[in-house]
Tab-separated table of C-alpha atoms in Angstrom:
chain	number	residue	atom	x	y	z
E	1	UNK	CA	172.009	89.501	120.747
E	2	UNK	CA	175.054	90.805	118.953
E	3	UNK	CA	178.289	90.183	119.937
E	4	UNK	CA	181.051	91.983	120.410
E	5	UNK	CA	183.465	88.977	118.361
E	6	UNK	CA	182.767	86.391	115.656
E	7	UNK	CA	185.787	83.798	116.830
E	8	UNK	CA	184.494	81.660	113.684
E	9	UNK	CA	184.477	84.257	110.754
E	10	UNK	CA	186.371	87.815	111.369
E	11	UNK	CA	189.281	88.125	109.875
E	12	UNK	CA	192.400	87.052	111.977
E	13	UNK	CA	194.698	89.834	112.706
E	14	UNK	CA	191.583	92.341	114.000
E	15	UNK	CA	190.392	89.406	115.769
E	16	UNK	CA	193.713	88.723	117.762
E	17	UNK	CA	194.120	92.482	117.973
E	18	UNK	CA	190.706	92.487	119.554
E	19	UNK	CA	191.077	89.695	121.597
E	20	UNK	CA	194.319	90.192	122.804
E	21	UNK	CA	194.857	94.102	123.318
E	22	UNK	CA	192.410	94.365	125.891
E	23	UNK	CA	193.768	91.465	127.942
E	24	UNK	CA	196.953	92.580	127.932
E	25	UNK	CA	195.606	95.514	129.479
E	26	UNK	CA	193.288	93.550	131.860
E	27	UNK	CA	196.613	91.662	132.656
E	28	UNK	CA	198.315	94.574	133.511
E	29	UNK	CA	195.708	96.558	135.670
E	30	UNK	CA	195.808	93.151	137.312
E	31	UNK	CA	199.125	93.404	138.258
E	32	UNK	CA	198.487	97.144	139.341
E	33	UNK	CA	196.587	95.272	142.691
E	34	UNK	CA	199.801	93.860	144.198
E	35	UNK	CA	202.081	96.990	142.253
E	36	UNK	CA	200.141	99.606	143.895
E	37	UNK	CA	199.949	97.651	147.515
E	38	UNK	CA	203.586	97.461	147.493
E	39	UNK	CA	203.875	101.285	146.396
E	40	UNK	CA	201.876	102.697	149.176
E	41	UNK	CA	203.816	99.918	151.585
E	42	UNK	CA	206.788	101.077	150.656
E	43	UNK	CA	206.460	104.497	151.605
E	44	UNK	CA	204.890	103.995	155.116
E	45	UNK	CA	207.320	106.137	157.570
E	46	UNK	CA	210.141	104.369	159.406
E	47	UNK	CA	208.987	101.023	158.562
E	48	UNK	CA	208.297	101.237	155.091
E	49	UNK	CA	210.534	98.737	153.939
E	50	UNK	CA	210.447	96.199	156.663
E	51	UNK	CA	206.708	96.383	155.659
E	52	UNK	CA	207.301	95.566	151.802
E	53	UNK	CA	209.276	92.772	153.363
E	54	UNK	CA	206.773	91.049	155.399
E	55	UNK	CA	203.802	91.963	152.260
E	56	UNK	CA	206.506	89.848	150.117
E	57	UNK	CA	206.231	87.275	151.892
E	58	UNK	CA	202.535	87.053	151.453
E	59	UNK	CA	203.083	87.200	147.328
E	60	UNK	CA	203.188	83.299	147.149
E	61	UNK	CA	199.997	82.801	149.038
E	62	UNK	CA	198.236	85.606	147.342
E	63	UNK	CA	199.859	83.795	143.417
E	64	UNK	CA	198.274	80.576	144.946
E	65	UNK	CA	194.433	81.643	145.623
E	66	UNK	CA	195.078	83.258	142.407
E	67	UNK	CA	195.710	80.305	140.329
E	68	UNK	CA	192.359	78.391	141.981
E	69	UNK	CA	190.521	81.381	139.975
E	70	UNK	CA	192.801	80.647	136.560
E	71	UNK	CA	192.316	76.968	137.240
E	72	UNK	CA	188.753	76.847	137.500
E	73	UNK	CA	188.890	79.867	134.469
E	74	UNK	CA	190.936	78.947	132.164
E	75	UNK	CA	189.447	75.181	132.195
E	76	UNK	CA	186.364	76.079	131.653
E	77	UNK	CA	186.301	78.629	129.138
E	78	UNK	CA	188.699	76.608	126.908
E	79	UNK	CA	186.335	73.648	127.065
E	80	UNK	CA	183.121	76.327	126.522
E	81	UNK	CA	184.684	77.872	123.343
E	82	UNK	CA	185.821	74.695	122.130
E	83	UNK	CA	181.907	73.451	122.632
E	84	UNK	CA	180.987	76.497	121.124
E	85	UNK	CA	182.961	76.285	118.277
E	86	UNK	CA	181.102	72.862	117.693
E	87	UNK	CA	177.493	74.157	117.670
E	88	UNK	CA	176.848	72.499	121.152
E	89	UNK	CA	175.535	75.544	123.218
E	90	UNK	CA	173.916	73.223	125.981
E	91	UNK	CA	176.900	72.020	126.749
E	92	UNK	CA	178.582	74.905	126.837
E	93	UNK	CA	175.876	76.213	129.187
E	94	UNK	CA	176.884	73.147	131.336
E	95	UNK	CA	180.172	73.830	131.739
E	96	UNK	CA	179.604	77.333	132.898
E	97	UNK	CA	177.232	76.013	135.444
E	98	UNK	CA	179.598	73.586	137.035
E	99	UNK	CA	183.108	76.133	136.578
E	100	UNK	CA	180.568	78.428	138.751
E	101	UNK	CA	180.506	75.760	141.257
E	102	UNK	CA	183.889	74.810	141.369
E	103	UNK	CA	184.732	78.521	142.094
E	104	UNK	CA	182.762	78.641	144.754
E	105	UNK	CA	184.001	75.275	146.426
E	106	UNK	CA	187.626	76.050	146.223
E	107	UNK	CA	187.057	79.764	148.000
E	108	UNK	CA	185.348	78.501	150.676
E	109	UNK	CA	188.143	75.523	151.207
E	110	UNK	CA	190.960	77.995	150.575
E	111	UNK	CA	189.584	80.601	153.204
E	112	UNK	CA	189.568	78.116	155.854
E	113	UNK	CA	192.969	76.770	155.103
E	114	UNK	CA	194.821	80.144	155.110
E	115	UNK	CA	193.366	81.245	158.199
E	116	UNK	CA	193.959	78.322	159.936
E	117	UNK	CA	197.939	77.387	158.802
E	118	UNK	CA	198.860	81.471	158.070
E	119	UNK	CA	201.533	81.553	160.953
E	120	UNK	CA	203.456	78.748	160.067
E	121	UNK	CA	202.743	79.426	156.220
E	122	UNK	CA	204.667	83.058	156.820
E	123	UNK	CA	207.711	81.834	158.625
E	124	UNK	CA	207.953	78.912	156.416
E	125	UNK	CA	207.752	81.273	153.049
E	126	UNK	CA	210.513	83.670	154.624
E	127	UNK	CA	209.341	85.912	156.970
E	128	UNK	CA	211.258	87.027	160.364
E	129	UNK	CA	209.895	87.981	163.703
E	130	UNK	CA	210.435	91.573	162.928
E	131	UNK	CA	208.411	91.098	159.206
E	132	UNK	CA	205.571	88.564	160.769
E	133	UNK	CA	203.509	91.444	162.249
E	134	UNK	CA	203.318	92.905	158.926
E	135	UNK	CA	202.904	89.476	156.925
E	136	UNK	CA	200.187	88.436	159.559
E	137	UNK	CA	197.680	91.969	158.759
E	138	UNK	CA	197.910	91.586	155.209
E	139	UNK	CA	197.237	88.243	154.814
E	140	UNK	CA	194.367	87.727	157.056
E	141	UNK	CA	192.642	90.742	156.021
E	142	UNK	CA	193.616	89.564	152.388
E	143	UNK	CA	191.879	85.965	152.879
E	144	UNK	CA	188.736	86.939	154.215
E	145	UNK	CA	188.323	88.248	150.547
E	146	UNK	CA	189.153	84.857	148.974
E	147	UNK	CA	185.581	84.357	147.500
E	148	UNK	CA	185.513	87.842	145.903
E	149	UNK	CA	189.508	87.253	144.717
E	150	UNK	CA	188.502	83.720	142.916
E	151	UNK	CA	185.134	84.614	141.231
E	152	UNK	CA	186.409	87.897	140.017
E	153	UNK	CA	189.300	86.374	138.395
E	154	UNK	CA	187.370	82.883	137.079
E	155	UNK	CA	184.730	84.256	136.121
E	156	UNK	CA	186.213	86.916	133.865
E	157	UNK	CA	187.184	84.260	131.482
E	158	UNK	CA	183.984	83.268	130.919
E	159	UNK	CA	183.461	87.070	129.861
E	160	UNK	CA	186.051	86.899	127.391
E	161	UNK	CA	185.410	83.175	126.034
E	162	UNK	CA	182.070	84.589	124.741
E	163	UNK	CA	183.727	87.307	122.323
E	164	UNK	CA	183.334	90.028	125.005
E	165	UNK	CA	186.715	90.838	125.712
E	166	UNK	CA	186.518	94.796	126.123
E	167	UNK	CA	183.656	94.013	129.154
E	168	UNK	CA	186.489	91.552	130.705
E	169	UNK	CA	188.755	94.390	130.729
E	170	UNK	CA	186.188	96.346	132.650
E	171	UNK	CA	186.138	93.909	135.051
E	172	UNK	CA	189.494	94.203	135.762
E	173	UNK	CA	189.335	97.954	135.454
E	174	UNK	CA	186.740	98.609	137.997
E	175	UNK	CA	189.067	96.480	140.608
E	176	UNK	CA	192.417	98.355	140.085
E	177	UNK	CA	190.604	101.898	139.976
E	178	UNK	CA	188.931	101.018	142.996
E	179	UNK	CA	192.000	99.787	144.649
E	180	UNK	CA	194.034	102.874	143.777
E	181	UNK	CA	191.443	105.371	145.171
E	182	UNK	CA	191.279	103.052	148.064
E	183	UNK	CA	194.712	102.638	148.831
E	184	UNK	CA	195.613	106.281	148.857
E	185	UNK	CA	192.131	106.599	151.549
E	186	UNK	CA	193.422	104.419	153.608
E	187	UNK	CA	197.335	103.851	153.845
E	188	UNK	CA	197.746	107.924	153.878
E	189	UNK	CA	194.279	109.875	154.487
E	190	UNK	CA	193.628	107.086	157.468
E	191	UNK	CA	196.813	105.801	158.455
E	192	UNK	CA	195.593	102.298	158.254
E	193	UNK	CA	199.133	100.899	157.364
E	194	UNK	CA	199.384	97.835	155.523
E	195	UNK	CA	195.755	96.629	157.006
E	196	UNK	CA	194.408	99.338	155.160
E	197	UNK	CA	196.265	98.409	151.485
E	198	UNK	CA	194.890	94.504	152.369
E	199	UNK	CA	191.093	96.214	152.813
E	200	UNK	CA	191.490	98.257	149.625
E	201	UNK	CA	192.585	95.019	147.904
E	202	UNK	CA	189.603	93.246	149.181
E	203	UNK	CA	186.859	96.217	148.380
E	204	UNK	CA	187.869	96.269	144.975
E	205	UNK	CA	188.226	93.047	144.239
E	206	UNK	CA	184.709	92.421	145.819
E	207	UNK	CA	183.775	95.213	142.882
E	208	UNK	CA	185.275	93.167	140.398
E	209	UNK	CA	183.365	90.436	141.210
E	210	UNK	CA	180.016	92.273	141.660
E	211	UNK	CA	180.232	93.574	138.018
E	212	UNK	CA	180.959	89.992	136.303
E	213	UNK	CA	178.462	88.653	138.170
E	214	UNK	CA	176.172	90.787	136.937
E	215	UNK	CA	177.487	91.042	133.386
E	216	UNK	CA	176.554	86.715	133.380
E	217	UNK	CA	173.448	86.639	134.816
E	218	UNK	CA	172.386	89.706	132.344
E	219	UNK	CA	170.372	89.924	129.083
E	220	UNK	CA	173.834	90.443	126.810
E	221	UNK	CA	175.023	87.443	126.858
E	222	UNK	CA	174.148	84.328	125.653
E	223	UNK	CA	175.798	81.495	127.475
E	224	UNK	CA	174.660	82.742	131.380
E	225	UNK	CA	175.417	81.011	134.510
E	226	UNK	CA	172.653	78.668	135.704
E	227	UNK	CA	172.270	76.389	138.260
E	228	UNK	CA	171.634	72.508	138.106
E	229	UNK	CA	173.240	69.919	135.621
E	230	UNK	CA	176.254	69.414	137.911
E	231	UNK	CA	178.641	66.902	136.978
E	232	UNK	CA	181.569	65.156	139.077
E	233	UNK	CA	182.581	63.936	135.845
E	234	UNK	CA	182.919	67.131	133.573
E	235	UNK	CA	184.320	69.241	137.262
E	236	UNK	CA	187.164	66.528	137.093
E	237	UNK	CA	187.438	67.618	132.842
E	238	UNK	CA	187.493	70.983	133.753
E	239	UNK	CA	190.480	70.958	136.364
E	240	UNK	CA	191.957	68.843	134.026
E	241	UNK	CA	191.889	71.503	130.885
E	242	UNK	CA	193.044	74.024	133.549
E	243	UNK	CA	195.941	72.169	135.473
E	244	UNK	CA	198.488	73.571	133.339
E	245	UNK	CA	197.631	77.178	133.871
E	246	UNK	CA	197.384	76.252	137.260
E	247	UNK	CA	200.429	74.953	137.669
E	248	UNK	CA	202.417	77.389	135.596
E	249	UNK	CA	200.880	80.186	138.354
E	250	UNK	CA	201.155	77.952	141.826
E	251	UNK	CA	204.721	76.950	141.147
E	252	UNK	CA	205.597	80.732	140.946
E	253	UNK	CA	204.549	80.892	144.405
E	254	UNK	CA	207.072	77.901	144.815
E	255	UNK	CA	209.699	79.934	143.116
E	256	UNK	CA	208.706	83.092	145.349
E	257	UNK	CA	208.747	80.743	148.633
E	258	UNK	CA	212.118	79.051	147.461
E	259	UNK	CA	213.728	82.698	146.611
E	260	UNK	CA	212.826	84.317	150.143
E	261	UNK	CA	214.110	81.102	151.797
E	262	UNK	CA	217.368	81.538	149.954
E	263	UNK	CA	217.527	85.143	150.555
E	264	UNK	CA	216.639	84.912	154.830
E	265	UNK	CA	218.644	81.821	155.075
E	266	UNK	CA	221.879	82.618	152.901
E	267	UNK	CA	221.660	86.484	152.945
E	268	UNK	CA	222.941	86.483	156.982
E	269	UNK	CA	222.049	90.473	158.623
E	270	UNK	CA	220.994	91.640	154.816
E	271	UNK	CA	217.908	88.663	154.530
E	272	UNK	CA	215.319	90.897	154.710
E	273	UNK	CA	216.743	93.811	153.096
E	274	UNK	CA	217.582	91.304	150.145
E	275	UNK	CA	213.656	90.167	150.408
E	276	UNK	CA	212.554	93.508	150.025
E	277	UNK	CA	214.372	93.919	146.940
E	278	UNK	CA	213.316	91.057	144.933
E	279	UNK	CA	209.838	92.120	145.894
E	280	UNK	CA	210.651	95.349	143.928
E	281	UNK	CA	211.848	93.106	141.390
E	282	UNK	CA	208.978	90.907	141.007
E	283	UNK	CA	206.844	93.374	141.083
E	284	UNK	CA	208.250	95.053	138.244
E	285	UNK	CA	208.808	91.790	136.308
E	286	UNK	CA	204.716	91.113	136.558
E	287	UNK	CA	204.944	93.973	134.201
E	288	UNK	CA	206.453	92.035	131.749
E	289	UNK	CA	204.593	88.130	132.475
E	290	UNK	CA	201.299	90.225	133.261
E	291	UNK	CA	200.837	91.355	129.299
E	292	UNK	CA	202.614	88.409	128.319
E	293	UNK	CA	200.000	85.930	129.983
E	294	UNK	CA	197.379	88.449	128.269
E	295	UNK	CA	198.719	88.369	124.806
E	296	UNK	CA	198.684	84.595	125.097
E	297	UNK	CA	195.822	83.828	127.259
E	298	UNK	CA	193.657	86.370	125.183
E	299	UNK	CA	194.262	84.506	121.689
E	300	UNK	CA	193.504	81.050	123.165
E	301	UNK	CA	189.448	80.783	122.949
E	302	UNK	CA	190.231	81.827	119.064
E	303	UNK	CA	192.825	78.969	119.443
E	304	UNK	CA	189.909	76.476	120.792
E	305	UNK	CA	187.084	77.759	118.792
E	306	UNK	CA	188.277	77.111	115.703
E	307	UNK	CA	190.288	73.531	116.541
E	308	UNK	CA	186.725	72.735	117.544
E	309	UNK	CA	185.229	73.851	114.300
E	310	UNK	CA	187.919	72.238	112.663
E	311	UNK	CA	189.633	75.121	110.717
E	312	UNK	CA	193.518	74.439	111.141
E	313	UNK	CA	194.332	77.644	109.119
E	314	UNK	CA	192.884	79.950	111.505
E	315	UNK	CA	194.437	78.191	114.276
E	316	UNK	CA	197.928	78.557	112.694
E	317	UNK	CA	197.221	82.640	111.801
E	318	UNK	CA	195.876	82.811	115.424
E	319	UNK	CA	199.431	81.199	116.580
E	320	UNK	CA	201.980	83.438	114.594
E	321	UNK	CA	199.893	86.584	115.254
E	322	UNK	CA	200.017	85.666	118.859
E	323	UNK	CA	204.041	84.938	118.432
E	324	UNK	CA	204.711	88.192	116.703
E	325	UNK	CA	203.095	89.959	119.337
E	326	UNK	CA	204.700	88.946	122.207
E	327	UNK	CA	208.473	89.134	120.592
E	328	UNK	CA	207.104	92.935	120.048
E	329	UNK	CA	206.224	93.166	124.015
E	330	UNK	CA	209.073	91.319	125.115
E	331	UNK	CA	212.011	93.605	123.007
E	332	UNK	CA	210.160	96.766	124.025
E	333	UNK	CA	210.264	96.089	127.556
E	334	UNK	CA	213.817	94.687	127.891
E	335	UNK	CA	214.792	98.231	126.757
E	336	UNK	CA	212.613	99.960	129.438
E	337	UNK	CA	214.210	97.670	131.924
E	338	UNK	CA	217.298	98.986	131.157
E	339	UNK	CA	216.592	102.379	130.779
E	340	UNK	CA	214.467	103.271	133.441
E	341	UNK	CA	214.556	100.823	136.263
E	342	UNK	CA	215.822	103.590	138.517
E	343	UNK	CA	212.566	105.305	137.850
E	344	UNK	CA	210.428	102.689	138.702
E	345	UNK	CA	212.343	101.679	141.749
E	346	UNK	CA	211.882	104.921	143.773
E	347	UNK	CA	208.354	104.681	143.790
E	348	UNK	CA	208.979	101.755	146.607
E	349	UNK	CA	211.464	102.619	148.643
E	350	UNK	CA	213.622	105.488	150.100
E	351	UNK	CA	216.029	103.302	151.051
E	352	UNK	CA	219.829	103.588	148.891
E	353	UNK	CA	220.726	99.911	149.429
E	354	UNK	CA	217.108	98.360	148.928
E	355	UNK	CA	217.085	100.507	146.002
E	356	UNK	CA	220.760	99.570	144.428
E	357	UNK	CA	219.573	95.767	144.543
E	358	UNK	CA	216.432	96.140	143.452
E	359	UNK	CA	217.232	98.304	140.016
E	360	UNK	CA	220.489	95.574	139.794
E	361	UNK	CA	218.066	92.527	140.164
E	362	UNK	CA	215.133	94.353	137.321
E	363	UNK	CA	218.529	94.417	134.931
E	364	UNK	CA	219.425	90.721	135.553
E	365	UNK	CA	215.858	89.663	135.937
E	366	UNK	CA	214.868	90.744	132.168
E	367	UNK	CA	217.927	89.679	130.649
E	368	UNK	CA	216.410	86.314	128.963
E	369	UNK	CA	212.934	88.123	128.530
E	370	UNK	CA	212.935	88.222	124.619
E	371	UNK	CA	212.994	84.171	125.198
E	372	UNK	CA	209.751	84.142	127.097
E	373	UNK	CA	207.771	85.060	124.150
E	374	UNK	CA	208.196	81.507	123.417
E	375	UNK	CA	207.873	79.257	126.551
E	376	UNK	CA	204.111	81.672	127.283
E	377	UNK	CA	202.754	81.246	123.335
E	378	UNK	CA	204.105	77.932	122.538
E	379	UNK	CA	202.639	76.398	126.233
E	380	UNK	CA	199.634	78.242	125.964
E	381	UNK	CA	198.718	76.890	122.295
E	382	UNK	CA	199.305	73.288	123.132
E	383	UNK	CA	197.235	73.512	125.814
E	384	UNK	CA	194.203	75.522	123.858
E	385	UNK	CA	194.539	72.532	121.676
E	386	UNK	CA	193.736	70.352	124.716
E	387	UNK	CA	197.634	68.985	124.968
E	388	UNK	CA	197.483	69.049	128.638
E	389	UNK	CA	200.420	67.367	128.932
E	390	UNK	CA	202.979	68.477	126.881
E	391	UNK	CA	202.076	71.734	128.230
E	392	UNK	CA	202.243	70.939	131.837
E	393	UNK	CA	205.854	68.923	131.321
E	394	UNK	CA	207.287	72.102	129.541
E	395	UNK	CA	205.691	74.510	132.155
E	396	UNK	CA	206.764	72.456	135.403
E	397	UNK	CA	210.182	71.471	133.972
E	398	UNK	CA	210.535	75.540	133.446
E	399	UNK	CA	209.998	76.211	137.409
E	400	UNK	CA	212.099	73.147	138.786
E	401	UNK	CA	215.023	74.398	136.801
E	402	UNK	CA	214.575	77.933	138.469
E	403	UNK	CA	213.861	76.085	141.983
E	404	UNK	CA	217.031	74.781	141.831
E	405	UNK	CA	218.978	77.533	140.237
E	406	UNK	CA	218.060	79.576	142.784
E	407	UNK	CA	219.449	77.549	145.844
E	408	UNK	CA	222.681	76.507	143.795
E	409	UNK	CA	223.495	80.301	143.062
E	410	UNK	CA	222.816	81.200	146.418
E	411	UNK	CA	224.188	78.483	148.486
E	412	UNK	CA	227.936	78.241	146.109
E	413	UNK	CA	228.624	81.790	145.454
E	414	UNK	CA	226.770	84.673	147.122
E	415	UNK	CA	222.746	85.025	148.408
E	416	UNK	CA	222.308	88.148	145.654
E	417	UNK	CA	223.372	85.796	142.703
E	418	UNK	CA	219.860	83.627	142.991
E	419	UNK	CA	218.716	86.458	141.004
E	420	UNK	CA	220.842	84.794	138.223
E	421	UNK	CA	218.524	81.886	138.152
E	422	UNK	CA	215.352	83.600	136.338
E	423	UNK	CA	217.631	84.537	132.752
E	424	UNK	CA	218.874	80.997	132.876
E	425	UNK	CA	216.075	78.959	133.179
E	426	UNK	CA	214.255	81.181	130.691
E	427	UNK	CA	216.926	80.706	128.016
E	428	UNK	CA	217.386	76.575	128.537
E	429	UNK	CA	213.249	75.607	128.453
E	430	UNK	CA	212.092	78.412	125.997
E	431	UNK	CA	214.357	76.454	123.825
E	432	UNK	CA	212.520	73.359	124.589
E	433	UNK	CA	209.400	74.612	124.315
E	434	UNK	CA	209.984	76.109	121.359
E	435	UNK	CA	211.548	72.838	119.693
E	436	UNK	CA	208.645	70.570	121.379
E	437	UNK	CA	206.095	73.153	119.942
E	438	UNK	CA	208.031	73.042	116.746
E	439	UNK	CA	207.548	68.725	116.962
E	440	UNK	CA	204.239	68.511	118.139
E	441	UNK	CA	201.971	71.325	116.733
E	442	UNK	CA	201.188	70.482	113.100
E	443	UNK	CA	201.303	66.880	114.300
E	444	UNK	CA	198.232	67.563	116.413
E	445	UNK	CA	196.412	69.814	114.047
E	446	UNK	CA	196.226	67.513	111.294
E	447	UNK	CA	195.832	64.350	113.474
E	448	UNK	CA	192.780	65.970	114.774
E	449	UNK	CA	191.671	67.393	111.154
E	450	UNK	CA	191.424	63.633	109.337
E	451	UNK	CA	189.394	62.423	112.292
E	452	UNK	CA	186.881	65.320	111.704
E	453	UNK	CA	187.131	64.217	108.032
């Protein structure tokens, strides 16, 4: 078996390139799902925008299932390259063997709890009585995929882990293709309204998660899920490698929940006008994190294989290649944001007031962006390196700030100004993490260096 990346002996910069260029672009087809949703929502006649509104509200509860997949994921693949990068290919066939289970137990559990608490869940996370009808369709439809959702997304780190990153950005192709061929069926050609963007969701999801099955259980690669050797122990490891992750992605469906309460609660008549907006907004912001999370989520197994073969010099190339990278992404997009937020804006709504706010709030939303480069590679690295907790402090310290931001802004001057909160909170704990990173990286590496020695 050849594969597609030596993480222990190709040179660095191809390797990142490798590794990281087709996440980014895994990340960002990702994004397309909820993008493209929103798009064909948007521009359903006469209730187009009440529509986006009530699908907003949903976002935090579709971010949520979401980070069960990157918990689960992200775990488990930095504990299998890290085995791998050790010789220990047993093991590493163990942990894929429990992650598989874990995915599986949390989409089952998650199914039944969204169905069951989904009407208080979408007036508690912001919705109205005219938006719930809306809200209600997408996410039941949108649940009853849960399983496909989950082992789509966990799975395809386990695809990438193994030095196969171009076949995890198939995996993430074949969904958003899907879903745009499928939304455009059945939003316009059979006026299925926003049931019909959840189904197309669903569907292609479900073909995401066909093909990495398939790609795991196949003759290519050589760590393949199994069944047996299941461990309460090394399940409780794996949630632990991929809490921070976790929590970096469920606490932005806090932030999402706390904005839309701020929004319905302070905006008065213009609540879910002003929801609508920053749905235009955070959609267009995923197309900043989305790359972001792939530039640094791509370059971590490198990160962990070679900590775990004990070679400190590639880890440190790995890092500043990684860094350099994401100041590139970050720059280039805070000009687009600028430039041509108008553009992006009318492909959601036809509506001049939802569209003022939304192209203001893209401008105010990317002001700190450059600064993100930092918080995503810095957290990231420390927790590649297995320094959960540093990582999870500078992660969860990140969204309180913006929590609390956002009701301050909106509650002592004017609903619109929680927007404010995203620039400053990224500014204040990139800082940090970048100083922390600055304290504890080197630290770490050689620490764990002399007790190889």
């Amino acid at each position: 078996m050849k594969k597609e990346n030596d993480l222990g002996r190709d040179s660095i910069l191809p390797l990142v390139l490798k590794l990281t260029i087709p996440a980014m672009l895994a990340q960002l087809v990702n994004v397309l799902y909820s993008i493209i949703d929103r798009m064909f929502i948007g521009h359903i006649p006469i209730v187009g925008d009440l529509a986006l509104a009530g699908v907003g509200v949903c976002g935090p509860i579709v971010t949520l299932i979401s980070s069960f997949g990157t918990l689960v994921g992200i775990g488990g693949s930095i504990m299998m390259a890290t085995t791998m990068g050790s010789g220990d290919y047993q093991k590493a066939k163990k942990i894929l063997s429990n992650s598989f289970l874990l995915l599986l137990i949390f989409s089952g559990s998650l199914t039944l709890i969204f169905l069951m608490t989904k009407r208080q869940m979408i007036y508690l996370f912001g919705g109205s009585d005219v938006t719930f009808p809306y809200a209600n369709i997408y996410l039941t439809i949108y649940t009853l995929g849960t399983f496909f959702a989950l082992l789509a997304l966990g799975l395809n780190y386990f695809i990438s882990c193994q030095g196969f990153s171009l076949n995890s950005m198939l995996t993430v192709f074949i969904g958003a293709i899907s879903n745009i061929v499928l939304d455009a069926v059945f939003v316009y050609a059979l006026q299925m309204g926003v049931a019909g963007a959840a189904w197309a969701t669903v569907i292609s999801q479900m073909f995401s998660c066909f093909y990495a099955l398939l790609f795991l259980f196949g003759k290519r690669i050589k760590i393949k899920i199994s069944f047996g050797n299941y461990d309460l122990r090394l399940m409780l490891h794996i949630i632990k490698m991929g809490i921070c992750p976790f929590i970096i992605l469920a606490t932005d469906s806090i932030i999402i929940i706390g904005m839309n309460m701020a929004l319905q609660r302070f905006g008065g008549t213009r609540g879910d006008m002003l929801i609508s907006a920053v749905t235009v907004t955070q959609s267009y912001f995923l197309l900043v994190t989305g790359p972001l999370i792939g530039i640094s989520g791509g370059v971590q197994p490198l990160i962990s294989f070679n900590f775990g073969a004990a070679n400190a010099e590639r880890v440190k190339k790995s890092v500043k290649y990684a860094l350099v990278m994401a100041i590139i992404l970050t720059s280039s997009m805070f000009a687009v944001s600028h430039l041509f937020a108008g553009t992006f804006v009318r492909f959601f709504t036809e509506s001049a007031e939802t569209a003022a706010i939304s192209i203001w709030g893209i401008k105010v939303f990317t002001m700190a962006i450059v600064a993100l480069a930092f918080q995503y590679v810095c957290v990231d690295t420390l927790t590649a390196l297995g320094k959960i907790k540093t990582a999870l402090y500078l992660s969860a310290s990140r969204k309180l700030l913006f929590l609390i931001l956002i009701f301050v802004f909106a509650a002592t001057t004017k609903a619109q100004n929680a927007f404010f909160a995203e620039p400053v909170a990224d500014v204040i704990c990139s800082s940090q993490a970048f100083l922390v990173f600055l304290l504890v990286f080197k630290k770490h590496l050689r620490k764990f260096m002399d007790n190889v020695d």
